[in-house]
Coordinates of C-alpha atoms in Angstrom, one line a residue:
M1306 CA -57.5 -124.6 -35.1
I1307 CA -59.4 -124.9 -31.8
G1308 CA -62.3 -122.8 -30.5
I1309 CA -66.0 -122.5 -30.3
V1310 CA -68.0 -125.0 -32.4
S1311 CA -71.5 -124.1 -31.3
Y1312 CA -73.1 -122.0 -28.6
G1313 CA -76.5 -121.6 -26.8
G1314 CA -78.2 -119.4 -24.3
Y1315 CA -81.2 -119.5 -21.9
I1316 CA -82.9 -116.6 -20.2
P1317 CA -85.9 -117.6 -18.2
L1318 CA -89.4 -116.4 -19.2
R1319 CA -90.2 -114.2 -16.2
R1320 CA -89.1 -110.5 -15.8
L1321 CA -89.3 -108.5 -12.7
S1322 CA -89.8 -104.7 -13.3
R1323 CA -87.3 -102.8 -11.1
M1324 CA -89.8 -99.9 -11.0
Q1325 CA -92.3 -102.3 -9.4
V1326 CA -89.9 -103.1 -6.6
V1327 CA -89.1 -99.4 -6.1
Q1328 CA -92.7 -98.5 -5.9
Q1329 CA -93.3 -101.1 -3.2
M1330 CA -90.0 -101.0 -1.2
A1331 CA -88.2 -97.7 -1.7
W1332 CA -89.9 -96.4 1.5
Y1333 CA -87.7 -99.0 3.2
N1334 CA -84.5 -98.6 1.1
P1335 CA -84.3 -95.3 -0.8
L1336 CA -81.1 -96.6 -2.6
L1337 CA -83.4 -98.6 -4.8
Y1338 CA -84.3 -95.4 -6.7
M1339 CA -80.8 -95.5 -8.3
L1340 CA -81.6 -98.8 -10.0
M1341 CA -85.2 -98.4 -11.0
A1342 CA -84.6 -98.6 -14.8
G1343 CA -85.3 -101.7 -16.7
E1344 CA -86.0 -105.3 -15.6
R1345 CA -84.3 -108.4 -14.4
S1346 CA -84.8 -112.0 -15.4
V1347 CA -86.3 -114.4 -12.8
A1348 CA -86.1 -118.1 -12.8
N1349 CA -89.4 -119.9 -12.3
W1350 CA -89.9 -121.7 -9.0
D1351 CA -88.9 -125.0 -10.7
E1352 CA -85.7 -123.7 -12.2
D1353 CA -82.2 -123.6 -10.8
A1354 CA -78.6 -123.5 -12.0
I1355 CA -78.8 -127.1 -13.2
T1356 CA -82.0 -126.8 -15.2
M1357 CA -81.0 -123.6 -16.9
A1358 CA -77.6 -125.0 -17.8
V1359 CA -79.4 -128.0 -19.3
A1360 CA -81.6 -125.7 -21.4
A1361 CA -78.6 -123.7 -22.6
S1362 CA -76.8 -126.9 -23.4
F1363 CA -79.7 -128.3 -25.4
D1364 CA -79.6 -125.0 -27.4
A1365 CA -75.8 -125.3 -28.0
L1366 CA -76.1 -129.0 -29.0
H1367 CA -78.9 -128.5 -31.5
S1368 CA -76.6 -129.2 -34.4
V1369 CA -73.9 -131.2 -32.6
D1370 CA -73.8 -135.0 -32.3
T1371 CA -74.1 -135.6 -28.6
K1372 CA -72.0 -138.8 -28.9
S1373 CA -69.0 -136.6 -29.8
I1374 CA -69.0 -134.9 -26.4
D1375 CA -66.4 -136.4 -24.2
T1376 CA -66.0 -133.8 -21.4
V1377 CA -68.5 -131.6 -19.6
Y1378 CA -67.5 -128.6 -17.5
A1379 CA -70.4 -127.1 -15.4
A1380 CA -69.8 -123.7 -13.7
S1381 CA -71.9 -122.0 -11.1
T1382 CA -71.7 -120.7 -7.5
T1383 CA -75.3 -121.8 -6.8
F1384 CA -75.4 -125.4 -7.6
P1385 CA -78.0 -127.3 -5.6
F1386 CA -75.5 -130.0 -4.4
D1387 CA -72.2 -129.5 -2.5
D1388 CA -71.4 -133.2 -2.5
R1389 CA -72.9 -134.7 -5.7
Q1390 CA -71.5 -133.8 -9.0
N1391 CA -73.8 -131.3 -10.7
A1392 CA -72.1 -131.8 -14.1
A1393 CA -73.0 -135.5 -13.9
V1394 CA -76.7 -134.5 -13.5
I1395 CA -76.4 -132.2 -16.6
A1396 CA -74.7 -135.0 -18.6
E1397 CA -77.4 -137.4 -17.7
A1398 CA -80.2 -135.0 -18.6
L1399 CA -78.5 -134.5 -22.0
S1400 CA -78.2 -138.3 -22.4
L1401 CA -74.5 -138.1 -23.1
Q1402 CA -72.3 -141.1 -23.3
D1403 CA -71.4 -143.0 -20.1
G1404 CA -67.7 -142.4 -20.8
V1405 CA -68.0 -138.6 -20.6
R1406 CA -65.7 -136.9 -18.1
T1407 CA -67.7 -134.5 -15.8
V1408 CA -66.2 -131.6 -13.9
D1409 CA -67.8 -129.0 -11.6
V1410 CA -66.1 -125.5 -11.6
T1411 CA -67.2 -123.2 -8.8
G1412 CA -66.1 -120.9 -6.0
S1413 CA -65.9 -117.6 -8.0
L1414 CA -67.9 -115.7 -10.5
K1415 CA -65.0 -116.1 -13.0
A1416 CA -65.5 -119.9 -12.9
G1417 CA -67.4 -119.8 -16.2
L1418 CA -64.3 -118.5 -18.1
T1419 CA -62.0 -120.7 -16.1
A1420 CA -64.0 -123.7 -17.4
I1421 CA -63.7 -122.4 -21.0
V1422 CA -59.9 -122.2 -20.6
A1423 CA -59.7 -125.6 -19.0
G1424 CA -61.8 -127.0 -21.9
L1425 CA -59.6 -125.4 -24.5
D1426 CA -56.5 -126.7 -22.8
A1427 CA -57.9 -130.2 -22.8
I1428 CA -58.5 -130.0 -26.5
E1429 CA -55.1 -128.5 -27.3
S1430 CA -53.4 -131.3 -25.3
D1431 CA -55.6 -134.0 -27.1
S1432 CA -57.0 -135.2 -23.8
A1433 CA -60.5 -134.3 -25.1
R1434 CA -62.0 -134.0 -28.6
K1435 CA -65.1 -132.0 -28.0
V1436 CA -66.0 -130.2 -24.7
L1437 CA -69.3 -128.8 -23.5
V1438 CA -69.0 -125.9 -21.1
A1439 CA -72.3 -124.9 -19.4
A1440 CA -72.8 -122.2 -16.8
G1441 CA -76.0 -121.3 -14.9
E1442 CA -76.8 -119.1 -12.0
R1443 CA -79.8 -118.4 -9.7
R1444 CA -78.7 -116.4 -6.7
Y1445 CA -80.8 -115.6 -3.7
T1446 CA -81.0 -112.0 -2.5
R1447 CA -82.6 -110.3 0.4
A1448 CA -85.9 -108.5 -0.3
A1449 CA -85.5 -104.7 -0.9
S1450 CA -81.8 -105.0 -1.4
T1451 CA -79.9 -103.4 -4.3
L1452 CA -78.6 -106.9 -5.2
E1453 CA -82.2 -107.9 -5.8
L1454 CA -82.4 -105.4 -8.6
M1455 CA -78.9 -105.9 -10.0
Y1456 CA -78.9 -109.7 -10.2
G1457 CA -80.6 -111.8 -12.9
D1458 CA -81.0 -115.5 -13.7
G1459 CA -79.7 -117.2 -16.8
A1460 CA -77.4 -119.7 -18.4
A1461 CA -75.2 -120.1 -21.5
A1462 CA -73.2 -123.0 -23.0
L1463 CA -70.4 -123.5 -25.5
V1464 CA -69.3 -126.5 -27.4
L1465 CA -65.5 -126.4 -27.9
G1466 CA -63.6 -128.4 -30.5
R1467 CA -61.3 -128.6 -33.5
E1468 CA -63.7 -129.0 -36.4
N1469 CA -66.2 -126.5 -37.9
V1470 CA -64.9 -123.8 -35.6
I1471 CA -67.0 -120.6 -35.7
A1472 CA -64.8 -118.6 -33.3
E1473 CA -61.0 -119.4 -33.2
F1474 CA -59.4 -119.3 -29.8
L1475 CA -56.7 -116.6 -29.8
G1476 CA -55.4 -116.7 -26.2
S1477 CA -56.1 -116.3 -22.6
C1478 CA -54.6 -114.4 -19.6
A1479 CA -55.2 -114.9 -15.9
Y1480 CA -54.9 -112.2 -13.3
H1481 CA -55.3 -113.2 -9.6
E1482 CA -56.1 -110.8 -6.8
D1483 CA -58.2 -111.7 -3.7
F1484 CA -60.4 -108.7 -3.9
I1485 CA -63.6 -109.2 -2.0
D1486 CA -66.6 -107.3 -3.5
H1487 CA -69.0 -109.8 -1.9
Y1488 CA -68.8 -113.3 -0.5
R1489 CA -71.1 -116.0 0.6
G1490 CA -70.0 -118.1 3.6
A1491 CA -70.5 -121.8 3.9
E1492 CA -74.2 -122.7 4.5
K1493 CA -75.2 -119.0 4.0
R1494 CA -78.1 -118.3 1.7
F1495 CA -77.4 -114.7 0.7
D1496 CA -74.4 -112.9 -0.7
Y1497 CA -72.8 -110.3 1.7
P1498 CA -71.8 -107.3 -0.4
W1499 CA -69.4 -104.5 0.6
E1500 CA -69.8 -100.8 0.0
E1501 CA -70.6 -100.0 -3.6
R1502 CA -68.1 -97.1 -4.1
F1503 CA -65.3 -99.4 -2.9
I1504 CA -66.4 -102.1 -5.3
R1505 CA -66.6 -99.7 -8.3
D1506 CA -63.3 -97.8 -7.7
E1507 CA -61.1 -100.6 -6.3
G1508 CA -62.8 -103.5 -8.0
F1509 CA -64.3 -103.3 -11.4
G1510 CA -62.8 -99.9 -12.3
R1511 CA -59.2 -100.9 -11.4
I1512 CA -59.0 -104.7 -11.9
I1513 CA -60.7 -105.1 -15.3
P1514 CA -58.5 -102.5 -17.2
K1515 CA -55.5 -104.0 -15.5
A1516 CA -56.4 -107.5 -16.7
I1517 CA -57.1 -106.4 -20.2
K1518 CA -53.8 -104.5 -20.4
A1519 CA -52.0 -107.7 -19.2
Y1520 CA -53.7 -109.7 -22.0
C1521 CA -52.7 -107.1 -24.7
E1522 CA -49.1 -107.0 -23.4
K1523 CA -48.9 -110.8 -23.3
Y1524 CA -50.0 -111.2 -27.0
H1525 CA -48.6 -107.9 -28.3
T1526 CA -52.0 -106.7 -29.4
D1527 CA -54.1 -103.5 -29.0
I1528 CA -57.6 -103.3 -27.6
S1529 CA -58.6 -101.4 -30.8
E1530 CA -58.3 -104.7 -32.8
F1531 CA -61.3 -106.1 -30.9
A1532 CA -64.7 -105.4 -32.5
T1533 CA -66.4 -106.5 -29.3
V1534 CA -65.2 -106.3 -25.7
L1535 CA -67.3 -108.0 -23.0
Y1536 CA -66.9 -107.5 -19.3
P1537 CA -69.3 -107.8 -16.4
C1538 CA -70.0 -104.6 -14.4
P1539 CA -73.6 -104.0 -13.1
F1540 CA -73.0 -100.3 -12.4
A1541 CA -73.9 -98.5 -15.7
R1542 CA -71.7 -95.4 -15.1
E1543 CA -68.7 -97.5 -14.1
H1544 CA -69.2 -99.8 -17.1
A1545 CA -69.0 -96.7 -19.4
T1546 CA -66.0 -95.4 -17.4
I1547 CA -64.1 -98.6 -17.9
A1548 CA -64.7 -98.3 -21.7
K1549 CA -63.0 -94.9 -21.6
K1550 CA -60.1 -96.2 -19.5
I1551 CA -59.3 -99.1 -21.9
K1552 CA -60.0 -96.8 -24.9
S1553 CA -62.3 -99.3 -26.7
A1554 CA -65.2 -98.3 -29.0
G1555 CA -66.4 -102.0 -29.1
V1556 CA -67.7 -102.4 -25.6
H1557 CA -70.7 -104.6 -25.6
T1558 CA -73.8 -104.0 -23.5
N1559 CA -73.7 -105.6 -20.0
L1560 CA -77.4 -106.7 -20.4
H1561 CA -78.3 -104.9 -17.2
E1562 CA -81.4 -103.3 -18.6
G1563 CA -83.1 -106.4 -19.8
V1564 CA -81.6 -109.3 -17.8
G1565 CA -79.3 -108.2 -14.9
D1566 CA -76.0 -109.8 -13.8
T1567 CA -76.2 -113.6 -14.1
G1568 CA -73.1 -114.2 -12.0
T1569 CA -70.9 -117.0 -13.1
A1570 CA -72.9 -117.4 -16.3
H1571 CA -72.7 -113.8 -17.2
P1572 CA -69.5 -113.7 -19.4
L1573 CA -70.8 -116.7 -21.3
V1574 CA -74.3 -115.1 -21.6
M1575 CA -72.7 -111.9 -23.0
L1576 CA -70.5 -113.9 -25.3
A1577 CA -73.5 -115.9 -26.7
H1578 CA -75.4 -112.6 -27.1
A1579 CA -72.5 -111.1 -29.1
L1580 CA -72.2 -114.2 -31.3
D1581 CA -75.8 -113.8 -32.3
S1582 CA -74.8 -110.8 -34.4
A1583 CA -71.1 -111.4 -34.9
K1584 CA -69.5 -111.3 -38.4
P1585 CA -66.6 -113.2 -39.8
G1586 CA -63.3 -111.6 -38.9
D1587 CA -64.6 -110.0 -35.7
K1588 CA -62.3 -110.3 -32.7
I1589 CA -64.1 -110.8 -29.3
L1590 CA -62.5 -110.2 -25.9
V1591 CA -64.3 -111.7 -22.9
V1592 CA -63.5 -110.9 -19.2
G1593 CA -64.7 -112.8 -16.2
F1594 CA -64.5 -111.0 -12.9
G1595 CA -64.0 -112.5 -9.4
Q1596 CA -60.9 -112.6 -7.2
G1597 CA -59.1 -111.1 -10.2
C1598 CA -60.0 -111.7 -13.8
E1599 CA -59.8 -114.4 -16.5
V1600 CA -59.5 -112.9 -20.0
V1601 CA -60.2 -115.0 -23.2
A1602 CA -60.1 -113.9 -26.8
F1603 CA -61.7 -115.4 -30.0
Q1604 CA -61.9 -114.4 -33.7
V1605 CA -65.1 -115.2 -35.6
T1606 CA -64.5 -117.4 -38.7
D1607 CA -66.4 -117.7 -42.0
A1608 CA -68.1 -120.9 -40.6
I1609 CA -70.5 -118.8 -38.5
E1610 CA -72.4 -117.9 -41.6
N1611 CA -73.1 -121.6 -42.4
I1612 CA -74.3 -122.8 -39.0
K1613 CA -77.9 -123.3 -38.0
R1614 CA -78.3 -120.5 -35.5
P1615 CA -79.4 -121.5 -32.0
K1616 CA -82.2 -119.7 -30.1
G1617 CA -79.4 -118.0 -28.2
V1618 CA -79.7 -115.2 -25.7
T1619 CA -81.3 -112.7 -28.1
L1620 CA -84.5 -114.9 -28.7
S1621 CA -84.6 -115.9 -25.1
M1622 CA -84.7 -112.2 -24.1
A1623 CA -87.5 -111.5 -26.5
R1624 CA -89.7 -114.2 -25.0
K1625 CA -90.8 -112.8 -21.6
K1626 CA -93.6 -112.3 -19.2
D1627 CA -93.9 -109.9 -16.2
I1628 CA -94.0 -111.4 -12.7
P1629 CA -95.7 -109.6 -9.8
Y1630 CA -93.3 -108.8 -6.9
A1631 CA -95.3 -110.8 -4.4
K1632 CA -95.1 -113.9 -6.6
Y1633 CA -91.4 -113.4 -7.1
L1634 CA -91.0 -113.3 -3.3
K1635 CA -92.8 -116.6 -3.0
F1636 CA -90.8 -118.2 -5.8
R1637 CA -87.7 -117.3 -3.9
D1638 CA -89.2 -118.5 -0.6
L1639 CA -88.7 -115.0 0.9
I1640 CA -92.2 -115.0 2.4
D1641 CA -93.6 -117.8 4.6
A1642 CA -97.0 -118.3 2.8
D1643 CA -99.3 -121.2 3.8
I1644 CA -99.1 -124.0 1.1
S1645 CA -101.8 -126.2 2.7
I1646 CA -101.5 -129.4 4.7
R1647 CA -101.2 -131.4 1.5
A1648 CA -97.6 -130.2 1.2
E1649 CA -96.7 -131.6 4.6
A1650 CA -96.3 -135.2 3.4
M1651 CA -92.7 -135.4 2.2
P1652 CA -91.3 -138.9 2.0
N1653 CA -87.7 -139.2 1.1
T1654 CA -86.5 -139.9 -2.4
S1655 CA -85.7 -143.5 -3.0
L1656 CA -82.1 -143.2 -4.3
S1657 CA -82.1 -146.9 -5.4
A1658 CA -85.2 -146.4 -7.5
L1659 CA -83.7 -143.2 -8.9
W1660 CA -80.6 -145.1 -9.8
R1661 CA -82.6 -147.9 -11.5
H1662 CA -84.7 -145.5 -13.5
R1663 CA -82.2 -142.7 -14.0
K1664 CA -82.3 -142.8 -17.8
M1665 CA -86.1 -142.5 -17.7
I1666 CA -86.2 -139.8 -15.1
H1667 CA -83.3 -137.6 -16.0
G1668 CA -82.8 -138.5 -19.7
F1669 CA -86.6 -138.8 -20.4
T1670 CA -85.7 -142.0 -22.2
G1671 CA -88.4 -144.4 -23.2
Y1672 CA -88.5 -147.3 -25.6
L1673 CA -88.8 -147.8 -29.4
C1674 CA -90.1 -151.2 -30.6
K1675 CA -87.7 -152.4 -33.2
A1676 CA -90.4 -154.7 -34.6
C1677 CA -93.0 -152.1 -35.5
G1678 CA -91.3 -148.7 -34.7
T1679 CA -93.8 -147.6 -31.9
P1680 CA -92.3 -145.2 -29.3
Q1681 CA -93.6 -145.6 -25.8
F1682 CA -93.1 -143.9 -22.4
P1683 CA -92.7 -145.1 -19.7
P1684 CA -90.5 -147.9 -21.0
Y1685 CA -92.1 -151.4 -20.8
P1686 CA -90.6 -154.6 -22.2
V1687 CA -93.8 -155.3 -24.2
C1688 CA -94.9 -153.2 -27.2
V1689 CA -98.0 -151.1 -26.5
N1690 CA -99.1 -151.4 -30.2
P1691 CA -102.0 -154.0 -30.1
A1692 CA -101.1 -155.1 -33.6
C1693 CA -97.6 -155.9 -32.4
N1694 CA -97.3 -156.7 -28.7
K1695 CA -93.8 -158.1 -29.3
S1696 CA -91.6 -158.3 -26.2
G1697 CA -87.9 -158.0 -25.6
Q1698 CA -87.3 -156.0 -28.9
M1699 CA -86.9 -152.6 -27.4
E1700 CA -84.2 -149.9 -27.8
N1701 CA -83.8 -146.7 -26.0
Y1702 CA -85.7 -143.7 -27.4
S1703 CA -85.3 -140.1 -26.1
F1704 CA -88.4 -137.9 -25.8
A1705 CA -86.5 -134.9 -24.5
D1706 CA -86.0 -133.4 -27.9
K1707 CA -89.4 -134.3 -29.3
P1708 CA -92.1 -131.7 -29.7
G1709 CA -95.6 -132.6 -28.7
T1710 CA -99.2 -131.6 -28.7
V1711 CA -101.7 -131.1 -25.8
L1712 CA -104.3 -133.8 -25.9
M1713 CA -106.0 -132.9 -22.6
Y1714 CA -105.2 -130.9 -19.5
T1715 CA -106.6 -129.7 -16.2
G1716 CA -105.8 -127.1 -13.5
D1717 CA -105.8 -128.5 -9.9
M1718 CA -106.3 -125.9 -7.1
L1719 CA -106.3 -128.7 -4.4
A1720 CA -102.8 -130.0 -5.2
A1721 CA -100.0 -128.3 -3.2
S1722 CA -98.2 -126.0 -5.6
V1723 CA -95.9 -123.0 -5.3
D1724 CA -97.7 -121.5 -8.4
P1725 CA -101.3 -122.8 -8.2
P1726 CA -103.2 -124.2 -10.0
A1727 CA -101.0 -127.2 -10.6
I1728 CA -101.4 -127.8 -14.4
Y1729 CA -100.9 -131.2 -15.9
G1730 CA -102.3 -133.2 -18.8
L1731 CA -101.7 -135.7 -21.6
V1732 CA -99.2 -134.9 -24.3
E1733 CA -98.8 -136.7 -27.6
F1734 CA -95.4 -136.6 -29.2
D1735 CA -94.6 -136.0 -32.8
G1736 CA -93.5 -139.3 -34.2
G1737 CA -95.5 -141.3 -31.6
G1738 CA -95.9 -141.9 -27.9
R1739 CA -97.9 -140.1 -25.3
T1740 CA -97.7 -139.5 -21.5
L1741 CA -99.0 -137.5 -18.6
L1742 CA -96.8 -134.5 -17.8
D1743 CA -96.8 -131.3 -15.6
F1744 CA -97.0 -128.1 -17.5
T1745 CA -94.8 -125.1 -16.7
D1746 CA -94.2 -121.5 -17.8
C1747 CA -97.9 -121.1 -18.7
E1748 CA -101.2 -119.9 -17.4
L1749 CA -104.3 -122.1 -17.3
D1750 CA -106.3 -119.6 -19.3
N1751 CA -103.8 -119.6 -22.2
L1752 CA -103.8 -123.4 -22.6
K1753 CA -105.9 -125.2 -25.2
V1754 CA -106.1 -128.7 -26.8
G1755 CA -103.9 -128.9 -29.9
L1756 CA -101.3 -126.4 -28.6
H1757 CA -97.7 -127.4 -29.4
V1758 CA -95.3 -128.0 -26.5
A1759 CA -91.6 -128.4 -26.0
M1760 CA -89.9 -130.5 -23.2
S1761 CA -88.0 -128.8 -20.4
F1762 CA -85.8 -130.3 -17.6
R1763 CA -87.2 -128.8 -14.3
I1764 CA -87.3 -129.3 -10.6
R1765 CA -90.0 -131.9 -9.8
R1766 CA -89.7 -132.0 -6.1
Q1767 CA -87.8 -130.0 -3.5
D1768 CA -87.1 -131.9 -0.2
D1769 CA -85.9 -129.1 2.1
T1770 CA -85.8 -131.5 5.1
R1771 CA -83.1 -133.6 3.6
G1772 CA -81.7 -131.1 1.1
F1773 CA -82.5 -133.1 -2.0
T1774 CA -83.7 -131.7 -5.3
G1775 CA -85.5 -134.1 -7.7
Y1776 CA -85.8 -133.4 -11.4
F1777 CA -88.0 -134.5 -14.3
W1778 CA -89.2 -133.2 -17.6
K1779 CA -92.2 -130.9 -18.0
A1780 CA -94.1 -129.6 -21.0
V1781 CA -93.8 -125.9 -21.9
P1782 CA -96.6 -124.7 -24.2
L1783 CA -95.4 -122.7 -27.2
M1784 CA -97.6 -119.7 -27.3
E1785 CA -98.3 -118.3 -30.8

């Protein structure tokens, strides 16, 4: 049996109320009134497709031995690098083995499901034992556009394998058609969408039922056998119309009300959300849409009742904080606000230093003294324990999965920051070790000494001049 072994999801903390945008911008674009219900998820300024995919992957790997992962597929249309493998950055942040195969899958919103099928094929052919599929998306939209209200940010990840399968792979079906509902040309920042009625009638409303019918005919099955049917369609009325066309009573929410359409990640996000409440025996059909469709089906096994549940999409959606529209515009760099002369100094990133210290920077790996068991970060060859001070007896020690406690902190209004004040402080890790870290996803007024924190892989530095994104780990306070 092959299929899903574990899963995880990540929806960023911030939510943008669609009504807020309507109240401020409908004078300019009255079409916004049609989309004023609900809210959409918004990535923090230091989050992108890679960081969210890492967060979802950590969630999916919470009960999986990372040494068993031998292939990583990363899917997105908004990866920060065109010529640097983004899956390799994800693998390094997860401290996976050096022998892991890394693959980027991109170019279409159905790339997330394409990556799942590729991973399952690799396992079935014995070219891989356990595969991580991670998809994340953070798309730019023009201010006051309908896409601004329809899109959302998020990520999801699946671990695929042969043992302890919680959802058995039943089959897949591909349907190709170069239908263009939107596109983003090379070096363009924004999607260019076509007319909405054309997209609804000729796109979602025609292609998705056709693809589902093709799957049912291929496997001699009926849609009524599926307890849950997942397909992306951001138009609420058309989403309901498709359910009537395919004659399914198991159509799952498209998450438009609380998250929005998370692009390439959306089929995986919906699947992770459905698995949060799935029961043994449930059959789940998932559709990815983009230049045709990819259809994949699973059946939930008894093993799902015995796994340690991840945070998943459901808990991520419950943890949220409103973002003012003006702050959202700045986070997306849609307004040219003065960030002070302190931000003008932008030396290049030393790629040789990054290479030498890649495990420390991307993997958040320090040392553990084998003589006395003292963890330390940054890694030095001499033990920091004054009662030990042994040298040359260190082994790698990851701090990425270690919770910590705030020892001291400050808010700096003079430091250049997209979201001032810049907050940083000293964190002591459970099990030992302490270091200075930036804080994110928090307000200065809500911080206090003794607060528990978790580590999160985030953008540390954005070099727009040279097109380089630098990453490091930050502390996220766990508000009670």
